Amino acid sequence: MTPHEKAKRELERLAPVAGNGLLHRRAFLRGGATLAGAMSAYRLVPSASAQKLADDPWSLAPGAAVPDYGVRSRFENKVVRTLSNPKAEPRTQHARTPHHLLNGTFTPNALHFVISHAGDPDIDPDKHRLVIHGLVKQPLVFTLDTLSRYPMVSRMAFVECGGNSAPMFSNEPIQASVQALHGLVSCSEWTGVPLSSLLEEAGIDAKAKWIVAEGADAPHLSRSVPLAKALDDAMIALYQNGERVMPGNGYPMRLLLPGWEGNMNIKWVRRLQVTDQPGMTFYEARTYAPILPGGKAYRFYFIQEVKSFITHPSPGLALSGPGFYEISGIAYSGNGRISKVMVSADGGQTWAQAALQGPVHSKAFTRFRVPWRWDGGPVVLQSRAWDEAGNMQPTRSELVAARGQTARPPAVTGFPSQHYNAITSWAIERGGEVRNVYA
Ligand SMILES: Nc1nc2c(c(=O)[nH]1)N[C@H]1C(S)=C(S)[C@@H](COP(=O)(O)O)O[C@H]1N2
Ligand SMILES: [Mo]
């Protein structure tokens, strides 16, 4: 017996920790590299062929010139955002992140989701100004240059639209990819100036309770932010994953409110008015005041609550037959760090604890993984996350009971509710196809 065959046999003997073949999160670590390697033994070509590597053209001659700004391999050109309004008709544009084609915890800048209500303005950074005024002792005007002289901080943070995953409120499960269902959330390392240092310099009046932030794009999108958040971990972000913020994400500067509703993270921010009350601006009085089944509404819904979804496997990524797989996905919470993720393969009857990829950052994506042996039968995969504040991701029926749902397609009506953070269920059928189901 070769070491590979031996490892393969050991793997087959591993007792599952939950229904339908979920294995202990450290099954592969415990067994060491051999066990992990045995997973691939199912697909490796016989070792005899390892002797003869073909010399393809790229191995026989010098390669291309190194570009001054790198671009990915041309073989990766299908990894793209999906666009809701590619002709830039005068309405909102959405670009959704392809979570099923990415891995790790950061979203590449070119694939960060975008929602722009009137396109991306082409801002000359030398002409852009940020004004702080209102209930302050000394109104201030900043250029990008003057801002760049302040001490900066870097932090990981996700941004999520309050309308992300809204299709999950439909009566019948919509058959679409994780990109279409959950693509309005992304995660970056943001670098910039803490808003508290700018507000302190301006001198906050004792009556001040809110700031109203305004963007430099044509709609001058405005949102009110409680002063406490502005002084806590808010940032004027200048860099995204090490380079200047992308035009679609707010170049040359955006308001970053870690863990809070995407819409409040004002891009192309140009004004911060310190006030004693909220502005009740268009977006906070309309779209982002979710209406509840009894006719009441949330006046504000700041936090993006604890959430997770499985990215691998997911619709469009069919399984290629029974055997060993790693189930992996993304978890995050606007309340802090992810403390635990559980995964089920039997629609929520039994659960296995997933391994969390460290370091686990507050208000940022955490990748979770769990090894799995699929016997080829129908299963329903789910993930459920907890955060360090003790919040648990709700089931879909719990959330729908609290928030309501719609019978009509979203394109016609929009959904009655925002902030979907409940469990997502993927059914795997015999052939390995993955479908969105309500379990
Ligand atoms: N000025 C301005 N800020 C804006 C928007 C906008 O259209 N204009 N869109 C908002 C919405 S609805 C969301 S969800 C987030 C999205 O941030 P992103 O496009 O960087 O992912 O930005 C918010 N900030
Ligand atoms: Mo949004």
GROMACS .gro file of C-alpha atoms and ligand atoms in nm:
model
  464
    1MET     CA    1   0.000   0.000   0.000
    2THR     CA    2   0.144   0.344  -0.092
    3PRO     CA    3   0.139   0.619   0.177
    4HIS     CA    4  -0.132   0.789  -0.027
    5GLU     CA    5  -0.352   0.484  -0.028
    6LYS     CA    6  -0.295   0.441   0.344
    7ALA     CA    7  -0.393   0.802   0.414
    8LYS     CA    8  -0.695   0.763   0.192
    9ARG     CA    9  -0.807   0.464   0.394
   10GLU     CA   10  -0.754   0.656   0.721
   11LEU     CA   11  -0.964   0.941   0.588
   12GLU     CA   12  -1.244   0.706   0.500
   13ARG     CA   13  -1.242   0.575   0.857
   14LEU     CA   14  -1.270   0.924   1.018
   15ALA     CA   15  -1.594   0.943   1.213
   16PRO     CA   16  -1.812   1.242   1.117
   17VAL     CA   17  -1.895   1.494   1.393
   18ALA     CA   18  -2.232   1.586   1.241
   19GLY     CA   19  -2.485   1.445   0.994
   20ASN     CA   20  -2.412   1.380   0.626
   21GLY     CA   21  -2.036   1.354   0.660
   22LEU     CA   22  -1.915   1.674   0.831
   23LEU     CA   23  -1.571   1.606   0.982
   24HIS     CA   24  -1.394   1.762   1.278
   25ARG     CA   25  -1.257   2.103   1.182
   26ARG     CA   26  -0.905   1.984   1.258
   27ALA     CA   27  -0.935   1.643   1.092
   28PHE     CA   28  -0.680   1.729   0.827
   29LEU     CA   29  -0.447   1.913   1.065
   30ARG     CA   30  -0.450   1.621   1.308
   31GLY     CA   31  -0.367   1.374   1.039
   32GLY     CA   32  -0.097   1.606   0.907
   33ALA     CA   33  -0.002   1.674   0.551
   34THR     CA   34  -0.053   1.313   0.444
   35LEU     CA   35  -0.421   1.319   0.524
   36ALA     CA   36  -0.471   1.653   0.358
   37GLY     CA   37  -0.274   1.523   0.063
   38ALA     CA   38  -0.492   1.216   0.047
   39MET     CA   39  -0.786   1.442  -0.033
   40SER     CA   40  -0.621   1.530  -0.360
   41ALA     CA   41  -0.524   1.165  -0.413
   42TYR     CA   42  -0.875   1.127  -0.540
   43ARG     CA   43  -0.800   1.347  -0.834
   44LEU     CA   44  -0.424   1.327  -0.891
   45VAL     CA   45  -0.292   1.170  -1.208
   46PRO     CA   46  -0.086   0.853  -1.150
   47SER     CA   47   0.258   0.932  -1.013
   48ALA     CA   48   0.446   0.773  -1.306
   49SER     CA   49   0.354   1.072  -1.523
   50ALA     CA   50   0.522   1.306  -1.270
   51GLN     CA   51   0.852   1.230  -1.446
   52LYS     CA   52   0.763   1.389  -1.777
   53LEU     CA   53   0.670   1.757  -1.767
   54ALA     CA   54   0.584   1.905  -2.103
   55ASP     CA   55   0.784   2.205  -2.225
   56ASP     CA   56   0.514   2.446  -2.328
   57PRO     CA   57   0.607   2.766  -2.518
   58TRP     CA   58   0.629   2.971  -2.194
   59SER     CA   59   0.901   2.739  -2.067
   60LEU     CA   60   1.119   2.779  -2.374
   61ALA     CA   61   1.161   3.154  -2.422
   62PRO     CA   62   1.176   3.471  -2.207
   63GLY     CA   63   0.839   3.604  -2.099
   64ALA     CA   64   0.661   3.936  -2.143
   65ALA     CA   65   0.773   4.276  -2.016
   66VAL     CA   66   0.679   4.341  -1.653
   67PRO     CA   67   0.406   4.609  -1.658
   68ASP     CA   68   0.435   4.922  -1.443
   69TYR     CA   69   0.087   4.856  -1.301
   70GLY     CA   70   0.008   4.488  -1.268
   71VAL     CA   71  -0.292   4.317  -1.420
   72ARG     CA   72  -0.410   3.966  -1.343
   73SER     CA   73  -0.361   3.671  -1.574
   74ARG     CA   74  -0.572   3.682  -1.891
   75PHE     CA   75  -0.701   3.340  -1.788
   76GLU     CA   76  -0.882   3.504  -1.496
   77ASN     CA   77  -1.084   3.748  -1.705
   78LYS     CA   78  -1.413   3.584  -1.615
   79VAL     CA   79  -1.375   3.681  -1.250
   80VAL     CA   80  -1.578   4.001  -1.268
   81ARG     CA   81  -1.846   4.198  -1.089
   82THR     CA   82  -2.199   4.178  -1.225
   83LEU     CA   83  -2.345   4.514  -1.324
   84SER     CA   84  -2.710   4.612  -1.282
   85ASN     CA   85  -2.695   4.915  -1.510
   86PRO     CA   86  -2.393   4.891  -1.743
   87LYS     CA   87  -2.513   5.171  -1.973
   88ALA     CA   88  -2.522   5.416  -1.681
   89GLU     CA   89  -2.887   5.502  -1.735
   90PRO     CA   90  -2.998   5.772  -1.488
   91ARG     CA   91  -3.064   5.546  -1.190
   92THR     CA   92  -2.862   5.350  -0.938
   93GLN     CA   93  -2.572   5.132  -1.052
   94HIS     CA   94  -2.478   4.817  -0.860
   95ALA     CA   95  -2.159   4.615  -0.912
   96ARG     CA   96  -2.160   4.289  -0.716
   97THR     CA   97  -1.860   4.102  -0.574
   98PRO     CA   98  -1.810   3.743  -0.707
   99HIS     CA   99  -1.763   3.575  -0.368
  100HIS     CA  100  -1.774   3.226  -0.522
  101LEU     CA  101  -1.467   3.304  -0.734
  102LEU     CA  102  -1.257   3.459  -0.455
  103ASN     CA  103  -1.100   3.321  -0.141
  104GLY     CA  104  -0.939   3.458   0.174
  105THR     CA  105  -1.078   3.761   0.353
  106PHE     CA  106  -1.000   4.074   0.148
  107THR     CA  107  -1.176   4.190  -0.160
  108PRO     CA  108  -0.945   4.303  -0.441
  109ASN     CA  109  -1.007   4.671  -0.512
  110ALA     CA  110  -1.125   4.608  -0.868
  111LEU     CA  111  -1.386   4.360  -0.738
  112HIS     CA  112  -1.511   4.558  -0.435
  113PHE     CA  113  -1.885   4.601  -0.469
  114VAL     CA  114  -2.011   4.945  -0.572
  115ILE     CA  115  -2.343   5.119  -0.534
  116SER     CA  116  -2.349   5.460  -0.692
  117HIS     CA  117  -2.681   5.638  -0.718
  118ALA     CA  118  -2.568   5.866  -0.999
  119GLY     CA  119  -2.247   5.716  -1.137
  120ASP     CA  120  -1.890   5.762  -1.017
  121PRO     CA  121  -1.775   6.127  -1.028
  122ASP     CA  122  -1.434   6.197  -1.183
  123ILE     CA  123  -1.291   6.405  -0.900
  124ASP     CA  124  -0.969   6.605  -0.938
  125PRO     CA  125  -0.805   6.544  -0.597
  126ASP     CA  126  -0.638   6.887  -0.600
  127LYS     CA  127  -0.976   7.058  -0.624
  128HIS     CA  128  -1.159   6.843  -0.370
  129ARG     CA  129  -1.230   6.997  -0.028
  130LEU     CA  130  -1.363   6.854   0.297
  131VAL     CA  131  -1.547   7.108   0.513
  132ILE     CA  132  -1.633   7.066   0.882
  133HIS     CA  133  -1.881   7.323   1.009
  134GLY     CA  134  -2.200   7.368   1.215
  135LEU     CA  135  -2.185   7.330   1.591
  136VAL     CA  136  -1.807   7.369   1.612
  137LYS     CA  137  -1.583   7.638   1.761
  138GLN     CA  138  -1.373   7.668   1.445
  139PRO     CA  139  -1.500   7.559   1.102
  140LEU     CA  140  -1.226   7.386   0.901
  141VAL     CA  141  -1.151   7.318   0.534
  142PHE     CA  142  -0.917   7.036   0.436
  143THR     CA  143  -0.745   6.956   0.110
  144LEU     CA  144  -0.620   6.604   0.039
  145ASP     CA  145  -0.269   6.738   0.110
  146THR     CA  146  -0.350   6.885   0.450
  147LEU     CA  147  -0.543   6.572   0.549
  148SER     CA  148  -0.249   6.355   0.450
  149ARG     CA  149  -0.036   6.522   0.721
  150TYR     CA  150  -0.251   6.390   1.005
  151PRO     CA  151  -0.156   6.069   1.184
  152MET     CA  152  -0.332   5.781   1.010
  153VAL     CA  153  -0.461   5.444   1.116
  154SER     CA  154  -0.523   5.123   0.921
  155ARG     CA  155  -0.797   4.875   0.994
  156MET     CA  156  -0.984   4.593   0.828
  157ALA     CA  157  -1.353   4.663   0.774
  158PHE     CA  158  -1.634   4.526   0.565
  159VAL     CA  159  -1.883   4.758   0.397
  160GLU     CA  160  -2.228   4.609   0.338
  161CYS     CA  161  -2.532   4.766   0.173
  162GLY     CA  162  -2.843   4.749   0.393
  163GLY     CA  163  -3.012   4.600   0.087
  164ASN     CA  164  -2.760   4.318   0.048
  165SER     CA  165  -2.931   3.975   0.033
  166ALA     CA  166  -3.275   4.136  -0.007
  167PRO     CA  167  -3.370   3.864  -0.264
  168MET     CA  168  -3.373   3.627   0.036
  169PHE     CA  169  -3.699   3.793   0.147
  170SER     CA  170  -3.882   3.652  -0.158
  171ASN     CA  171  -4.156   3.394  -0.099
  172GLU     CA  172  -3.987   3.138  -0.324
  173PRO     CA  173  -3.609   3.095  -0.329
  174ILE     CA  174  -3.455   3.278  -0.624
  175GLN     CA  175  -3.209   3.063  -0.819
  176ALA     CA  176  -2.899   3.278  -0.845
  177SER     CA  177  -2.532   3.278  -0.752
  178VAL     CA  178  -2.392   3.390  -0.417
  179GLN     CA  179  -2.276   3.696  -0.612
  180ALA     CA  180  -2.635   3.787  -0.705
  181LEU     CA  181  -2.771   3.704  -0.359
  182HIS     CA  182  -2.495   3.835  -0.129
  183GLY     CA  183  -2.263   4.037  -0.357
  184LEU     CA  184  -2.327   4.378  -0.197
  185VAL     CA  185  -2.068   4.329   0.078
  186SER     CA  186  -1.688   4.347   0.053
  187CYS     CA  187  -1.395   4.382   0.290
  188SER     CA  188  -1.077   4.590   0.271
  189GLU     CA  189  -0.795   4.727   0.475
  190TRP     CA  190  -0.878   5.098   0.496
  191THR     CA  191  -0.622   5.363   0.589
  192GLY     CA  192  -0.702   5.720   0.677
  193VAL     CA  193  -0.746   5.986   0.942
  194PRO     CA  194  -0.962   5.910   1.249
  195LEU     CA  195  -1.261   6.142   1.230
  196SER     CA  196  -1.228   6.210   1.604
  197SER     CA  197  -0.901   6.398   1.554
  198LEU     CA  198  -1.058   6.629   1.294
  199LEU     CA  199  -1.370   6.693   1.504
  200GLU     CA  200  -1.161   6.762   1.812
  201GLU     CA  201  -0.954   7.010   1.618
  202ALA     CA  202  -1.271   7.187   1.504
  203GLY     CA  203  -1.391   7.190   1.866
  204ILE     CA  204  -1.729   7.025   1.926
  205ASP     CA  205  -2.003   7.240   2.077
  206ALA     CA  206  -2.171   7.100   2.391
  207LYS     CA  207  -2.509   7.091   2.208
  208ALA     CA  208  -2.374   6.870   1.925
  209LYS     CA  209  -2.525   6.522   1.891
  210TRP     CA  210  -2.504   6.433   1.520
  211ILE     CA  211  -2.303   6.496   1.210
  212VAL     CA  212  -2.463   6.514   0.868
  213ALA     CA  213  -2.219   6.388   0.603
  214GLU     CA  214  -2.255   6.484   0.236
  215GLY     CA  215  -2.092   6.350  -0.082
  216ALA     CA  216  -1.957   6.546  -0.379
  217ASP     CA  217  -2.145   6.337  -0.636
  218ALA     CA  218  -2.450   6.482  -0.817
  219PRO     CA  219  -2.711   6.352  -0.565
  220HIS     CA  220  -2.498   6.495  -0.280
  221LEU     CA  221  -2.596   6.185  -0.089
  222SER     CA  222  -2.631   6.276   0.278
  223ARG     CA  223  -2.670   6.073   0.595
  224SER     CA  224  -2.683   6.155   0.965
  225VAL     CA  225  -2.438   5.985   1.200
  226PRO     CA  226  -2.461   5.997   1.581
  227LEU     CA  227  -2.168   6.193   1.722
  228ALA     CA  228  -2.074   5.897   1.944
  229LYS     CA  229  -2.001   5.684   1.634
  230ALA     CA  230  -1.814   5.970   1.468
  231LEU     CA  231  -1.589   5.994   1.775
  232ASP     CA  232  -1.554   5.617   1.815
  233ASP     CA  233  -1.408   5.437   1.511
  234ALA     CA  234  -1.514   5.653   1.214
  235MET     CA  235  -1.245   5.738   0.962
  236ILE     CA  236  -1.190   5.960   0.660
  237ALA     CA  237  -1.044   5.682   0.446
  238LEU     CA  238  -0.781   5.776   0.188
  239TYR     CA  239  -0.639   5.432   0.105
  240GLN     CA  240  -0.802   5.097   0.027
  241ASN     CA  241  -0.584   4.786   0.049
  242GLY     CA  242  -0.275   5.005   0.037
  243GLU     CA  243  -0.354   5.219  -0.265
  244ARG     CA  244  -0.572   5.527  -0.301
  245VAL     CA  245  -0.942   5.459  -0.265
  246MET     CA  246  -1.093   5.348  -0.599
  247PRO     CA  247  -1.306   5.604  -0.789
  248GLY     CA  248  -1.617   5.387  -0.737
  249ASN     CA  249  -1.551   5.356  -0.365
  250GLY     CA  250  -1.510   5.729  -0.296
  251TYR     CA  251  -1.184   5.867  -0.440
  252PRO     CA  252  -1.019   6.073  -0.305
  253MET     CA  253  -1.185   6.027   0.037
  254ARG     CA  254  -1.482   5.853   0.194
  255LEU     CA  255  -1.644   5.832   0.533
  256LEU     CA  256  -1.588   5.486   0.681
  257LEU     CA  257  -1.820   5.377   0.963
  258PRO     CA  258  -1.698   5.025   1.044
  259GLY     CA  259  -1.986   4.777   1.077
  260TRP     CA  260  -2.260   5.028   0.994
  261GLU     CA  261  -2.508   5.034   0.708
  262GLY     CA  262  -2.329   5.080   0.375
  263ASN     CA  263  -2.537   5.379   0.268
  264MET     CA  264  -2.406   5.582   0.565
  265ASN     CA  265  -2.045   5.539   0.449
  266ILE     CA  266  -2.058   5.856   0.238
  267LYS     CA  267  -1.829   5.836  -0.064
  268TRP     CA  268  -1.653   6.141  -0.211
  269VAL     CA  269  -1.727   6.305   0.124
  270ARG     CA  270  -1.707   6.685   0.110
  271ARG     CA  271  -1.907   6.815   0.407
  272LEU     CA  272  -1.955   6.723   0.770
  273GLN     CA  273  -2.207   6.945   0.940
  274VAL     CA  274  -2.218   6.908   1.317
  275THR     CA  275  -2.578   6.939   1.438
  276ASP     CA  276  -2.801   6.882   1.741
  277GLN     CA  277  -3.043   6.655   1.550
  278PRO     CA  278  -3.048   6.416   1.254
  279GLY     CA  279  -3.098   6.569   0.909
  280MET     CA  280  -3.379   6.326   0.810
  281THR     CA  281  -3.230   6.320   0.463
  282PHE     CA  282  -3.380   6.142   0.160
  283TYR     CA  283  -3.218   5.803   0.214
  284GLU     CA  284  -3.275   5.785   0.589
  285ALA     CA  285  -3.636   5.894   0.559
  286ARG     CA  286  -3.717   5.659   0.269
  287THR     CA  287  -3.519   5.349   0.162
  288TYR     CA  288  -3.328   5.287   0.480
  289ALA     CA  289  -3.616   5.315   0.727
  290PRO     CA  290  -3.731   4.950   0.692
  291ILE     CA  291  -4.105   4.900   0.729
  292LEU     CA  292  -4.218   4.614   0.954
  293PRO     CA  293  -4.520   4.383   0.906
  294GLY     CA  294  -4.733   4.570   1.165
  295GLY     CA  295  -4.683   4.897   0.973
  296LYS     CA  296  -4.421   5.033   1.211
  297ALA     CA  297  -4.078   5.119   1.077
  298TYR     CA  298  -3.725   5.140   1.201
  299ARG     CA  299  -3.633   5.506   1.205
  300PHE     CA  300  -3.265   5.420   1.183
  301TYR     CA  301  -3.100   5.082   1.149
  302PHE     CA  302  -2.730   5.147   1.189
  303ILE     CA  303  -2.563   4.812   1.244
  304GLN     CA  304  -2.505   4.533   0.995
  305GLU     CA  305  -2.580   4.240   1.223
  306VAL     CA  306  -2.392   3.909   1.251
  307LYS     CA  307  -2.407   3.708   0.926
  308SER     CA  308  -2.242   3.429   0.732
  309PHE     CA  309  -2.283   3.239   0.407
  310ILE     CA  310  -2.107   2.951   0.238
  311THR     CA  311  -1.916   3.050  -0.075
  312HIS     CA  312  -1.768   2.706  -0.159
  313PRO     CA  313  -1.970   2.516  -0.264
  314SER     CA  314  -2.245   2.752  -0.380
  315PRO     CA  315  -2.478   2.781  -0.683
  316GLY     CA  316  -2.277   2.753  -1.004
  317LEU     CA  317  -1.994   2.564  -0.832
  318ALA     CA  318  -2.123   2.210  -0.881
  319LEU     CA  319  -1.953   1.923  -0.697
  320SER     CA  320  -1.774   1.678  -0.925
  321GLY     CA  321  -1.879   1.359  -0.748
  322PRO     CA  322  -1.868   1.203  -0.402
  323GLY     CA  323  -1.551   1.248  -0.197
  324PHE     CA  324  -1.372   1.498   0.025
  325TYR     CA  325  -1.438   1.871   0.008
  326GLU     CA  326  -1.365   2.176   0.216
  327ILE     CA  327  -1.676   2.380   0.289
  328SER     CA  328  -1.577   2.744   0.330
  329GLY     CA  329  -1.741   3.081   0.357
  330ILE     CA  330  -1.744   3.429   0.504
  331ALA     CA  331  -1.870   3.551   0.842
  332TYR     CA  332  -1.879   3.908   0.977
  333SER     CA  333  -2.056   4.127   1.229
  334GLY     CA  334  -2.099   4.500   1.277
  335ASN     CA  335  -2.086   4.433   1.650
  336GLY     CA  336  -1.725   4.314   1.663
  337ARG     CA  337  -1.536   3.991   1.611
  338ILE     CA  338  -1.683   3.662   1.497
  339SER     CA  339  -1.661   3.419   1.788
  340LYS     CA  340  -1.798   3.097   1.634
  341VAL     CA  341  -1.936   2.955   1.310
  342MET     CA  342  -2.128   2.627   1.297
  343VAL     CA  343  -2.193   2.436   0.973
  344SER     CA  344  -2.470   2.186   0.905
  345ALA     CA  345  -2.506   1.940   0.616
  346ASP     CA  346  -2.852   1.819   0.717
  347GLY     CA  347  -3.052   2.140   0.702
  348GLY     CA  348  -2.983   2.246   1.060
  349GLN     CA  349  -3.047   1.925   1.254
  350THR     CA  350  -2.684   1.866   1.355
  351TRP     CA  351  -2.389   2.103   1.348
  352ALA     CA  352  -2.010   2.092   1.329
  353GLN     CA  353  -1.794   2.381   1.448
  354ALA     CA  354  -1.594   2.541   1.167
  355ALA     CA  355  -1.228   2.647   1.194
  356LEU     CA  356  -1.188   3.026   1.184
  357GLN     CA  357  -0.899   3.157   0.977
  358GLY     CA  358  -0.704   3.396   1.199
  359PRO     CA  359  -0.633   3.667   1.277
  360VAL     CA  360  -1.000   3.739   1.342
  361HIS     CA  361  -1.054   4.115   1.302
  362SER     CA  362  -1.339   4.316   1.445
  363LYS     CA  363  -1.607   4.422   1.192
  364ALA     CA  364  -1.426   4.243   0.911
  365PHE     CA  365  -1.459   3.924   0.706
  366THR     CA  366  -1.358   3.602   0.879
  367ARG     CA  367  -1.308   3.298   0.657
  368PHE     CA  368  -1.442   2.974   0.804
  369ARG     CA  369  -1.365   2.621   0.686
  370VAL     CA  370  -1.481   2.270   0.766
  371PRO     CA  371  -1.379   1.939   0.606
  372TRP     CA  372  -1.655   1.728   0.459
  373ARG     CA  373  -1.699   1.385   0.307
  374TRP     CA  374  -1.988   1.388   0.062
  375ASP     CA  375  -2.145   1.049   0.001
  376GLY     CA  376  -2.322   1.171  -0.312
  377GLY     CA  377  -2.670   1.191  -0.159
  378PRO     CA  378  -2.889   1.504  -0.132
  379VAL     CA  379  -2.785   1.736   0.151
  380VAL     CA  380  -2.864   2.089   0.269
  381LEU     CA  381  -2.563   2.300   0.372
  382GLN     CA  382  -2.601   2.589   0.616
  383SER     CA  383  -2.370   2.812   0.817
  384ARG     CA  384  -2.457   3.004   1.132
  385ALA     CA  385  -2.237   3.267   1.298
  386TRP     CA  386  -2.204   3.418   1.646
  387ASP     CA  387  -2.024   3.741   1.739
  388GLU     CA  388  -1.829   3.840   2.049
  389ALA     CA  389  -2.123   4.049   2.173
  390GLY     CA  390  -2.319   3.722   2.198
  391ASN     CA  391  -2.547   3.776   1.896
  392MET     CA  392  -2.650   3.471   1.696
  393GLN     CA  393  -2.742   3.472   1.328
  394PRO     CA  394  -3.121   3.410   1.307
  395THR     CA  395  -3.291   3.140   1.104
  396ARG     CA  396  -3.470   3.262   0.792
  397SER     CA  397  -3.817   3.190   0.935
  398GLU     CA  398  -3.735   3.390   1.250
  399LEU     CA  399  -3.622   3.688   1.044
  400VAL     CA  400  -3.913   3.673   0.799
  401ALA     CA  401  -4.161   3.655   1.089
  402ALA     CA  402  -4.010   3.974   1.229
  403ARG     CA  403  -3.965   4.164   0.902
  404GLY     CA  404  -4.213   4.027   0.647
  405GLN     CA  405  -4.149   3.923   0.287
  406THR     CA  406  -4.273   3.987  -0.063
  407ALA     CA  407  -4.461   3.782  -0.318
  408ARG     CA  408  -4.364   4.003  -0.609
  409PRO     CA  409  -4.032   4.002  -0.793
  410PRO     CA  410  -3.782   4.257  -0.661
  411ALA     CA  411  -3.737   4.421  -1.001
  412VAL     CA  412  -4.099   4.538  -0.983
  413THR     CA  413  -4.141   4.640  -0.622
  414GLY     CA  414  -3.818   4.632  -0.431
  415PHE     CA  415  -3.825   4.434  -0.110
  416PRO     CA  416  -4.017   4.546   0.196
  417SER     CA  417  -3.722   4.490   0.418
  418GLN     CA  418  -3.351   4.557   0.450
  419HIS     CA  419  -3.076   4.402   0.661
  420TYR     CA  420  -3.123   4.035   0.578
  421ASN     CA  421  -2.874   3.852   0.800
  422ALA     CA  422  -3.044   3.513   0.838
  423ILE     CA  423  -2.911   3.171   0.748
  424THR     CA  424  -2.859   3.078   0.381
  425SER     CA  425  -2.926   2.717   0.276
  426TRP     CA  426  -2.768   2.545  -0.024
  427ALA     CA  427  -2.921   2.215  -0.136
  428ILE     CA  428  -2.681   1.978  -0.313
  429GLU     CA  429  -2.857   1.746  -0.549
  430ARG     CA  430  -2.744   1.399  -0.654
  431GLY     CA  431  -2.560   1.523  -0.959
  432GLY     CA  432  -2.370   1.779  -0.746
  433GLU     CA  433  -2.570   2.085  -0.857
  434VAL     CA  434  -2.617   2.350  -0.586
  435ARG     CA  435  -2.949   2.530  -0.538
  436ASN     CA  436  -3.075   2.809  -0.312
  437VAL     CA  437  -3.349   2.664  -0.086
  438TYR     CA  438  -3.551   2.781   0.213
  439ALA     CA  439  -3.499   2.509   0.473
  440LIG     N1  440  -2.184   6.007  -0.209
  440LIG     C1  441  -2.233   5.882  -0.214
  440LIG     N2  442  -2.205   5.798  -0.111
  440LIG     C2  443  -2.253   5.673  -0.112
  440LIG     C3  444  -2.334   5.626  -0.220
  440LIG     C4  445  -2.360   5.715  -0.328
  440LIG     O1  446  -2.428   5.683  -0.426
  440LIG     N3  447  -2.308   5.843  -0.321
  440LIG     N4  448  -2.385   5.498  -0.214
  440LIG     C5  449  -2.406   5.445  -0.079
  440LIG     C6  450  -2.450   5.308  -0.072
  440LIG     S1  451  -2.615   5.278  -0.099
  440LIG     C7  452  -2.368   5.209  -0.025
  440LIG     S2  453  -2.427   5.054   0.005
  440LIG     C8  454  -2.222   5.232  -0.006
  440LIG     C9  455  -2.144   5.139  -0.095
  440LIG     O2  456  -2.007   5.160  -0.084
  440LIG     P1  457  -1.912   5.110  -0.203
  440LIG     O3  458  -1.973   5.152  -0.333
  440LIG     O4  459  -1.778   5.169  -0.176
  440LIG     O5  460  -1.909   4.959  -0.192
  440LIG     O6  461  -2.185   5.365  -0.034
  440LIG    C10  462  -2.279   5.461   0.007
  440LIG     N5  463  -2.222   5.592  -0.008
  441MO      MO  464  -2.669   5.069  -0.007
   0.00000   0.00000   0.00000
